[in-house]
Amino acid sequence: EPLMVSKECFEFIKDRIWLMQTLASTSLFANVPFEALQLVVQVGQIINVGPNRRLVSQGHLGESCYIIISGEAEVDVNGEQRHLLGRGDLFGEIALLFHSPRTATVTAITAVKLLEITQAEFWHLLEAHYSLGLFIEQRALQRLKGDVDLSAA
């Protein structure tokens, strides 16, 4: 007898498979072990946000980080546009890693689909996959050098 799955369950599974494929095809996650990628997808919550919505605000405390699944967002530091984010880009991790206020404001330009990872889930990921944690930390430090004047800290 065939297994019957609800439409909601099917959509959830389909979204997670698509998300794994999407993340694996991005430069940020291309070399991440399958198990770590699977955990990222399992712990994250998929959210949809309309265009022109502020996603994070510079100076505010961070409770989550985000991976863009689809759409585009703009990064502003002190009111100055720095760069655009798109599919596979991670943001918000600096505030979580360093327990500091947000270093930038990120605003959706188009409708965006995001994978939200809470602070507790983020630390669980880093504890479970040390190499992923090192990679994210190195990337965050590189971005800090470009986004924040560290001499003013």
PDB file of N, CA, C and O in Angstrom, residues 74-100:
ATOM      1  N   GLU A  74      20.017  44.698   0.055  1.00  0.00           N
ATOM      2  CA  GLU A  74      21.059  45.719   0.018  1.00  0.00           C
ATOM      3  C   GLU A  74      21.653  45.883   1.407  1.00  0.00           C
ATOM      4  O   GLU A  74      20.919  45.897   2.399  1.00  0.00           O
ATOM      5  N   VAL A  75      22.984  46.022   1.469  1.00  0.00           N
ATOM      6  CA  VAL A  75      23.692  46.220   2.734  1.00  0.00           C
ATOM      7  C   VAL A  75      24.127  47.678   2.810  1.00  0.00           C
ATOM      8  O   VAL A  75      24.795  48.183   1.905  1.00  0.00           O
ATOM      9  N   ASP A  76      23.741  48.346   3.908  1.00  0.00           N
ATOM     10  CA  ASP A  76      24.140  49.732   4.164  1.00  0.00           C
ATOM     11  C   ASP A  76      24.881  49.793   5.487  1.00  0.00           C
ATOM     12  O   ASP A  76      24.445  49.186   6.474  1.00  0.00           O
ATOM     13  N   VAL A  77      25.996  50.536   5.509  1.00  0.00           N
ATOM     14  CA  VAL A  77      26.742  50.783   6.732  1.00  0.00           C
ATOM     15  C   VAL A  77      26.789  52.288   6.919  1.00  0.00           C
ATOM     16  O   VAL A  77      27.246  53.014   6.019  1.00  0.00           O
ATOM     17  N   ASN A  78      26.271  52.745   8.040  1.00  0.00           N
ATOM     18  CA  ASN A  78      26.194  54.189   8.326  1.00  0.00           C
ATOM     19  C   ASN A  78      25.505  54.945   7.198  1.00  0.00           C
ATOM     20  O   ASN A  78      25.913  56.045   6.825  1.00  0.00           O
ATOM     21  N   GLY A  79      24.472  54.339   6.618  1.00  0.00           N
ATOM     22  CA  GLY A  79      23.694  54.987   5.563  1.00  0.00           C
ATOM     23  C   GLY A  79      24.308  54.911   4.176  1.00  0.00           C
ATOM     24  O   GLY A  79      23.735  55.410   3.213  1.00  0.00           O
ATOM     25  N   GLU A  80      25.460  54.294   4.047  1.00  0.00           N
ATOM     26  CA  GLU A  80      26.150  54.191   2.753  1.00  0.00           C
ATOM     27  C   GLU A  80      25.996  52.777   2.205  1.00  0.00           C
ATOM     28  O   GLU A  80      26.327  51.800   2.886  1.00  0.00           O
ATOM     29  N   GLN A  81      25.495  52.688   0.958  1.00  0.00           N
ATOM     30  CA  GLN A  81      25.328  51.361   0.352  1.00  0.00           C
ATOM     31  C   GLN A  81      26.691  50.727   0.129  1.00  0.00           C
ATOM     32  O   GLN A  81      27.585  51.336  -0.442  1.00  0.00           O
ATOM     33  N   ARG A  82      26.836  49.477   0.609  1.00  0.00           N
ATOM     34  CA  ARG A  82      28.103  48.761   0.475  1.00  0.00           C
ATOM     35  C   ARG A  82      28.065  47.727  -0.628  1.00  0.00           C
ATOM     36  O   ARG A  82      28.962  47.664  -1.452  1.00  0.00           O
ATOM     37  N   HIS A  83      27.045  46.860  -0.614  1.00  0.00           N
ATOM     38  CA  HIS A  83      26.959  45.826  -1.641  1.00  0.00           C
ATOM     39  C   HIS A  83      25.584  45.178  -1.623  1.00  0.00           C
ATOM     40  O   HIS A  83      24.763  45.466  -0.750  1.00  0.00           O
ATOM     41  N   LEU A  84      25.383  44.331  -2.615  1.00  0.00           N
ATOM     42  CA  LEU A  84      24.124  43.596  -2.726  1.00  0.00           C
ATOM     43  C   LEU A  84      24.341  42.151  -2.304  1.00  0.00           C
ATOM     44  O   LEU A  84      25.415  41.585  -2.516  1.00  0.00           O
ATOM     45  N   LEU A  85      23.309  41.568  -1.733  1.00  0.00           N
ATOM     46  CA  LEU A  85      23.329  40.158  -1.363  1.00  0.00           C
ATOM     47  C   LEU A  85      22.319  39.425  -2.223  1.00  0.00           C
ATOM     48  O   LEU A  85      21.280  39.982  -2.580  1.00  0.00           O
ATOM     49  N   GLY A  86      22.620  38.164  -2.519  1.00  0.00           N
ATOM     50  CA  GLY A  86      21.708  37.353  -3.310  1.00  0.00           C
ATOM     51  C   GLY A  86      21.738  35.912  -2.848  1.00  0.00           C
ATOM     52  O   GLY A  86      22.223  35.595  -1.746  1.00  0.00           O
ATOM     53  N   ARG A  87      21.239  35.035  -3.691  1.00  0.00           N
ATOM     54  CA  ARG A  87      21.094  33.615  -3.366  1.00  0.00           C
ATOM     55  C   ARG A  87      22.362  33.026  -2.753  1.00  0.00           C
ATOM     56  O   ARG A  87      23.453  33.151  -3.286  1.00  0.00           O
ATOM     57  N   GLY A  88      22.186  32.405  -1.574  1.00  0.00           N
ATOM     58  CA  GLY A  88      23.291  31.735  -0.893  1.00  0.00           C
ATOM     59  C   GLY A  88      24.090  32.612   0.045  1.00  0.00           C
ATOM     60  O   GLY A  88      24.926  32.112   0.794  1.00  0.00           O
ATOM     61  N   ASP A  89      23.834  33.920   0.045  1.00  0.00           N
ATOM     62  CA  ASP A  89      24.596  34.814   0.929  1.00  0.00           C
ATOM     63  C   ASP A  89      24.082  34.730   2.363  1.00  0.00           C
ATOM     64  O   ASP A  89      22.882  34.651   2.608  1.00  0.00           O
ATOM     65  N   LEU A  90      25.024  34.775   3.289  1.00  0.00           N
ATOM     66  CA  LEU A  90      24.748  34.724   4.723  1.00  0.00           C
ATOM     67  C   LEU A  90      24.926  36.130   5.281  1.00  0.00           C
ATOM     68  O   LEU A  90      25.867  36.832   4.917  1.00  0.00           O
ATOM     69  N   PHE A  91      24.020  36.550   6.165  1.00  0.00           N
ATOM     70  CA  PHE A  91      24.209  37.824   6.866  1.00  0.00           C
ATOM     71  C   PHE A  91      23.638  37.713   8.274  1.00  0.00           C
ATOM     72  O   PHE A  91      22.821  36.856   8.557  1.00  0.00           O
ATOM     73  N   GLY A  92      24.137  38.602   9.140  1.00  0.00           N
ATOM     74  CA  GLY A  92      23.681  38.605  10.524  1.00  0.00           C
ATOM     75  C   GLY A  92      24.538  37.775  11.459  1.00  0.00           C
ATOM     76  O   GLY A  92      24.351  37.799  12.673  1.00  0.00           O
ATOM     77  N   GLU A  93      25.495  37.043  10.906  1.00  0.00           N
ATOM     78  CA  GLU A  93      26.316  36.150  11.720  1.00  0.00           C
ATOM     79  C   GLU A  93      27.323  36.896  12.576  1.00  0.00           C
ATOM     80  O   GLU A  93      27.725  36.414  13.632  1.00  0.00           O
ATOM     81  N   ILE A  94      27.732  38.090  12.153  1.00  0.00           N
ATOM     82  CA  ILE A  94      28.739  38.845  12.912  1.00  0.00           C
ATOM     83  C   ILE A  94      28.220  39.174  14.308  1.00  0.00           C
ATOM     84  O   ILE A  94      28.921  38.986  15.307  1.00  0.00           O
ATOM     85  N   ALA A  95      26.981  39.637  14.395  1.00  0.00           N
ATOM     86  CA  ALA A  95      26.398  39.970  15.700  1.00  0.00           C
ATOM     87  C   ALA A  95      26.313  38.742  16.599  1.00  0.00           C
ATOM     88  O   ALA A  95      26.503  38.836  17.815  1.00  0.00           O
ATOM     89  N   LEU A  96      26.048  37.580  16.005  1.00  0.00           N
ATOM     90  CA  LEU A  96      25.945  36.352  16.796  1.00  0.00           C
ATOM     91  C   LEU A  96      27.320  35.863  17.241  1.00  0.00           C
ATOM     92  O   LEU A  96      27.503  35.461  18.389  1.00  0.00           O
ATOM     93  N   LEU A  97      28.286  35.901  16.329  1.00  0.00           N
ATOM     94  CA  LEU A  97      29.632  35.410  16.642  1.00  0.00           C
ATOM     95  C   LEU A  97      30.311  36.228  17.731  1.00  0.00           C
ATOM     96  O   LEU A  97      30.971  35.680  18.606  1.00  0.00           O
ATOM     97  N   PHE A  98      30.156  37.544  17.655  1.00  0.00           N
ATOM     98  CA  PHE A  98      30.920  38.434  18.531  1.00  0.00           C
ATOM     99  C   PHE A  98      30.061  39.075  19.615  1.00  0.00           C
ATOM    100  O   PHE A  98      30.529  39.961  20.329  1.00  0.00           O
ATOM    101  N   HIS A  99      28.806  38.632  19.742  1.00  0.00           N
ATOM    102  CA  HIS A  99      27.886  39.181  20.753  1.00  0.00           C
ATOM    103  C   HIS A  99      27.912  40.706  20.730  1.00  0.00           C
ATOM    104  O   HIS A  99      28.099  41.355  21.755  1.00  0.00           O
ATOM    105  N   SER A 100      27.775  41.244  19.531  1.00  0.00           N
ATOM    106  CA  SER A 100      27.867  42.683  19.331  1.00  0.00           C
ATOM    107  C   SER A 100      26.639  43.181  18.568  1.00  0.00           C
ATOM    108  O   SER A 100      25.914  42.381  17.975  1.00  0.00           O
TER     109      SER A 100
END
